mmCIF file of N, CA and C in Angstrom:
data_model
loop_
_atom_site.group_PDB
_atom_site.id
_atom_site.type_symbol
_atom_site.label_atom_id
_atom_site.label_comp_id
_atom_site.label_asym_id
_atom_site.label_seq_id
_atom_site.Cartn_x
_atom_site.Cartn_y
_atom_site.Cartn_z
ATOM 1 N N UNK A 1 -118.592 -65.207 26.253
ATOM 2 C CA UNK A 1 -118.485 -64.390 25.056
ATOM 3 C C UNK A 1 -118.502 -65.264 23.797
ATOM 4 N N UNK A 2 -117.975 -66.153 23.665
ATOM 5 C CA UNK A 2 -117.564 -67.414 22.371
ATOM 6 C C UNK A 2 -119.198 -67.864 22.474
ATOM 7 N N UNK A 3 -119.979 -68.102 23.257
ATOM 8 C CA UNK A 3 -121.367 -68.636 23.243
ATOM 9 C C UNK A 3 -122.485 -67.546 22.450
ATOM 10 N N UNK A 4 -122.046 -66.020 22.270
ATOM 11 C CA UNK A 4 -123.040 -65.817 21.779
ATOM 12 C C UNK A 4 -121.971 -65.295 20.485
ATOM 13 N N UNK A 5 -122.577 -65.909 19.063
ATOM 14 C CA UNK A 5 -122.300 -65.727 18.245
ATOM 15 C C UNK A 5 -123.128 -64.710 17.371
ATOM 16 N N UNK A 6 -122.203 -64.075 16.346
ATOM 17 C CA UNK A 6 -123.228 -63.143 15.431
ATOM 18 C C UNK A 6 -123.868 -64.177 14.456
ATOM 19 N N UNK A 7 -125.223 -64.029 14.228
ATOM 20 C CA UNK A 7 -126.029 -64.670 13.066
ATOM 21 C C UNK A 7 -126.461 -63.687 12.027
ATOM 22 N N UNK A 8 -127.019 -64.426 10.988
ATOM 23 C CA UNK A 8 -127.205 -64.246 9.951
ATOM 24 C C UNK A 8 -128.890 -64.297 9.480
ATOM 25 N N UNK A 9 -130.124 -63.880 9.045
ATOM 26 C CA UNK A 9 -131.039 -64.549 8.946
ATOM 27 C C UNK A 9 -131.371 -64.131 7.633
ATOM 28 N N UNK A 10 -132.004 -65.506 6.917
ATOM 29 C CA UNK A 10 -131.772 -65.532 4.902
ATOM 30 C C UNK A 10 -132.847 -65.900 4.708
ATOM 31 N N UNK A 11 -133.610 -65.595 3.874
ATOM 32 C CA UNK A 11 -135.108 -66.129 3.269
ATOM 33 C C UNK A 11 -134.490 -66.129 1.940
ATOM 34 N N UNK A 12 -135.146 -67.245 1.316
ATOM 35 C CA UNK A 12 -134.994 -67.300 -0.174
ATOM 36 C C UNK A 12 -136.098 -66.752 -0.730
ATOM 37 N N UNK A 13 -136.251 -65.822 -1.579
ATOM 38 C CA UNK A 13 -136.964 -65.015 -2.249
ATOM 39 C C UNK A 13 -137.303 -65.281 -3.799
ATOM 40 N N UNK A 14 -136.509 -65.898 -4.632
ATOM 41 C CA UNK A 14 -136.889 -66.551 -5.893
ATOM 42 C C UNK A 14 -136.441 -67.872 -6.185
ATOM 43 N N UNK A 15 -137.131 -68.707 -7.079
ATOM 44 C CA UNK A 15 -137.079 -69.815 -7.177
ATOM 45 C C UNK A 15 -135.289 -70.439 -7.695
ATOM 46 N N UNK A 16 -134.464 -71.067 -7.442
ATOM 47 C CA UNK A 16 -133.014 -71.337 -8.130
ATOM 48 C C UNK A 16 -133.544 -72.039 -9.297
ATOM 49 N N UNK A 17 -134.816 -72.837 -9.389
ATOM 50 C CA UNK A 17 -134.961 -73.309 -10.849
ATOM 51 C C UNK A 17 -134.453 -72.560 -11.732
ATOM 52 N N UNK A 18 -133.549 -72.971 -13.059
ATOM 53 C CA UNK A 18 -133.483 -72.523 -13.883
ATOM 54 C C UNK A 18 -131.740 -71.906 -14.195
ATOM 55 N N UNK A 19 -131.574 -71.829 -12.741
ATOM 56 C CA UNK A 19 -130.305 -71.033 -12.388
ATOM 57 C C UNK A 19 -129.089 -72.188 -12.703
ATOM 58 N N UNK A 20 -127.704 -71.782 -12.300
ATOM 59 C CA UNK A 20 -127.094 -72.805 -12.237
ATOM 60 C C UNK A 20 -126.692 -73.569 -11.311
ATOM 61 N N UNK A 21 -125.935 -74.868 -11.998
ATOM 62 C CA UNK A 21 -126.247 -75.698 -10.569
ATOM 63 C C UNK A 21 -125.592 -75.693 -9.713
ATOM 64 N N UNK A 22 -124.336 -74.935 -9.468
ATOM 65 C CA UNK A 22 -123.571 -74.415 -8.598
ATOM 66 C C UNK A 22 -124.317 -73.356 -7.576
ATOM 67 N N UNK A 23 -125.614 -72.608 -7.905
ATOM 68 C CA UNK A 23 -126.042 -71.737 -7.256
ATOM 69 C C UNK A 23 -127.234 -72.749 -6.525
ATOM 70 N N UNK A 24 -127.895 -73.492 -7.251
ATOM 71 C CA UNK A 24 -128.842 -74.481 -6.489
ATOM 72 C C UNK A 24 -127.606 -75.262 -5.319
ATOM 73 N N UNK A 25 -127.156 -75.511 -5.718
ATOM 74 C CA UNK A 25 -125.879 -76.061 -4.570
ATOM 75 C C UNK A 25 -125.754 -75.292 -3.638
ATOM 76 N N UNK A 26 -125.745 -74.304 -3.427
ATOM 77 C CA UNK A 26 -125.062 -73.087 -2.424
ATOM 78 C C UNK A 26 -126.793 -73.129 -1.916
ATOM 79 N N UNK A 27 -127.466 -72.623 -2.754
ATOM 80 C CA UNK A 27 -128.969 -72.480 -2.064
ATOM 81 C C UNK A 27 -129.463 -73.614 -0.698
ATOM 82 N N UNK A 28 -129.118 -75.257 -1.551
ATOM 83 C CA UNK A 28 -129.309 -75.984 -0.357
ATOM 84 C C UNK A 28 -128.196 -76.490 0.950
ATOM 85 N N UNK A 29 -126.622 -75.604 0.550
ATOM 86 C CA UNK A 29 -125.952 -75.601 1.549
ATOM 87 C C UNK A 29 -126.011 -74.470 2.821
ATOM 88 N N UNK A 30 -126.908 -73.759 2.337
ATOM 89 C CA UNK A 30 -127.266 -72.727 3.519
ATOM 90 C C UNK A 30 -128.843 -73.024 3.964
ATOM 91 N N UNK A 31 -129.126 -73.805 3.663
ATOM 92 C CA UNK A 31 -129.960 -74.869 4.567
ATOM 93 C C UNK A 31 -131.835 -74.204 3.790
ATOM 94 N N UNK A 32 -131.820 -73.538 2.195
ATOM 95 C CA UNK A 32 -132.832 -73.230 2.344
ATOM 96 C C UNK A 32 -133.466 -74.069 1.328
ATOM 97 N N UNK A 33 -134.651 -74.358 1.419
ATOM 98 C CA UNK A 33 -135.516 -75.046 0.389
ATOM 99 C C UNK A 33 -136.419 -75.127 -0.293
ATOM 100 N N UNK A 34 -137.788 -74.282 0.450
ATOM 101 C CA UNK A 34 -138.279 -74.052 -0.361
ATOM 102 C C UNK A 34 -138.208 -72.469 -0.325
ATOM 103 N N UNK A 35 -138.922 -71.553 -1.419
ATOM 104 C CA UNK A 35 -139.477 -70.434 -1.476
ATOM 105 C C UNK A 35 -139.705 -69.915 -0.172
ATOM 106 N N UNK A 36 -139.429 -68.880 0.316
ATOM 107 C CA UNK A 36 -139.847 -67.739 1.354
ATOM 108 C C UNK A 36 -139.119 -68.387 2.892
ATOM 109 N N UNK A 37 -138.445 -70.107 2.722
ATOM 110 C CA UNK A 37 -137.860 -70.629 3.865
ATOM 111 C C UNK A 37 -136.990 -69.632 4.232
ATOM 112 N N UNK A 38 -136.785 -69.683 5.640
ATOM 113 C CA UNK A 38 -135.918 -68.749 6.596
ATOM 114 C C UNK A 38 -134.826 -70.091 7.146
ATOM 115 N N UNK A 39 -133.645 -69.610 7.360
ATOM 116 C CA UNK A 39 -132.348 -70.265 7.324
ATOM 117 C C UNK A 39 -131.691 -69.053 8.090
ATOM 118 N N UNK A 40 -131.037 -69.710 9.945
ATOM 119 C CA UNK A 40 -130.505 -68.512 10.631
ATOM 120 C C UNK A 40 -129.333 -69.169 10.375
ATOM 121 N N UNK A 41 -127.993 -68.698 10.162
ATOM 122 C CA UNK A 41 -127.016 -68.803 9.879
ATOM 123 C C UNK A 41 -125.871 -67.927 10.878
ATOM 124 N N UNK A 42 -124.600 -68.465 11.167
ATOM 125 C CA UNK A 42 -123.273 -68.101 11.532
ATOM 126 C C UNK A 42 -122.887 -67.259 10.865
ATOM 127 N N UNK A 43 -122.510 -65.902 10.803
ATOM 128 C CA UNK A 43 -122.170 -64.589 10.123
ATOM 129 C C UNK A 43 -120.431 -65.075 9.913
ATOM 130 N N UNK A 44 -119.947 -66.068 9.405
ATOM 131 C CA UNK A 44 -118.923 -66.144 8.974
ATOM 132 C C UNK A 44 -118.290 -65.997 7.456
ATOM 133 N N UNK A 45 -117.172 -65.544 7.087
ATOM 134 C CA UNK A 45 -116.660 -65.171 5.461
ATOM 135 C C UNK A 45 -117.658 -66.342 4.591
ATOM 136 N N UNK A 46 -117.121 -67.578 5.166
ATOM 137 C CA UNK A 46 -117.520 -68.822 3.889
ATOM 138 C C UNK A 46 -119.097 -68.261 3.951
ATOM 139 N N UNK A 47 -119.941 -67.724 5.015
ATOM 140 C CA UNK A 47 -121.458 -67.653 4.478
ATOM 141 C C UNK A 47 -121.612 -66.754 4.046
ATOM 142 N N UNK A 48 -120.651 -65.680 3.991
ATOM 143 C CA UNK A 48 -121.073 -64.219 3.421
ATOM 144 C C UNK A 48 -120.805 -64.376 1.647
ATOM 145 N N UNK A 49 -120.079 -65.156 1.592
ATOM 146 C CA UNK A 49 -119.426 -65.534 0.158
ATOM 147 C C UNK A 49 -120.425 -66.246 -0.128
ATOM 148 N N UNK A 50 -121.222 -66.831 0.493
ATOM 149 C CA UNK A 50 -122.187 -67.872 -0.432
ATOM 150 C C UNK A 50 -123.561 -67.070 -0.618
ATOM 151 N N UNK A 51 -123.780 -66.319 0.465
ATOM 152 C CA UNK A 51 -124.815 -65.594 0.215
ATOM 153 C C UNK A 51 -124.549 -64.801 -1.292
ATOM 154 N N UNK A 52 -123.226 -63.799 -1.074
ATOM 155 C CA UNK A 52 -122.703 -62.975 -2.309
ATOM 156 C C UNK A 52 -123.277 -63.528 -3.686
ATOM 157 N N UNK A 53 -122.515 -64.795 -3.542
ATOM 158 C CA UNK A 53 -122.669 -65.588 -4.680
ATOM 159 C C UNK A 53 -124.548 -66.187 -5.401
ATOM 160 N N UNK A 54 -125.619 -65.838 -4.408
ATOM 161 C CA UNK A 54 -126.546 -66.008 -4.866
ATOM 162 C C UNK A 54 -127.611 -64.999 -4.014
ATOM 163 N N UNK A 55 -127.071 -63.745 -4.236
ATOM 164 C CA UNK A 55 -127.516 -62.916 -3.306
ATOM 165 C C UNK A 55 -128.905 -62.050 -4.196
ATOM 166 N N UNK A 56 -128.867 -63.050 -5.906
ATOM 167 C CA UNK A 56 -130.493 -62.734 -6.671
ATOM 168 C C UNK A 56 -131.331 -63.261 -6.278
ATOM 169 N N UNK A 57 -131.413 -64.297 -5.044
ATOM 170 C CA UNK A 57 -132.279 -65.108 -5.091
ATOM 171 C C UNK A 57 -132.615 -65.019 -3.807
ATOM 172 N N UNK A 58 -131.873 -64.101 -2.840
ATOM 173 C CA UNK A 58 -132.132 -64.414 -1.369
ATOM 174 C C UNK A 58 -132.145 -63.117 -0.556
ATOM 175 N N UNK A 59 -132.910 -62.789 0.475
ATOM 176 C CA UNK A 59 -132.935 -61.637 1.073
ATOM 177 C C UNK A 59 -132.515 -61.440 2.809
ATOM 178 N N UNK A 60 -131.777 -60.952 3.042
ATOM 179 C CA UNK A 60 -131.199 -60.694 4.356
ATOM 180 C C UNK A 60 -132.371 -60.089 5.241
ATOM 181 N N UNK A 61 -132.741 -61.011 6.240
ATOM 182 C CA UNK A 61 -133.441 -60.479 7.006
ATOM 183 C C UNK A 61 -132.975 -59.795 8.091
#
């Protein structure tokens, strides 16, 4: 049961240029980099909060 975990799957959808740099921070701590990259992620609080936190720039797949 502990082996299958819930995930998460995130495409970044607009560029963080421009944004701030706390949100470019979060962008490359959830592992995405460029434009339209897909990043499967651990459905845990700290990622739901980071998504929250830059959730203009990224789309829940």
């Amino acid at each position: 049961m502990a082996s299958q975990q819930n995930t998460v799957k995130l495409q970044l959808v607009r560029s963080p240029i421009g944004t701030k740099e706390s949100h470019r921070a979060t962008v490359r701590g959830l592992g995405l980099r460029k434009v339209n990259s897909v990043s499967e992620l651990q459905d845990t609080p700290a990622v739901r909060g980071m998504i929250n936190k830059i959730s203009y720039l990224v789309k829940v797949l």
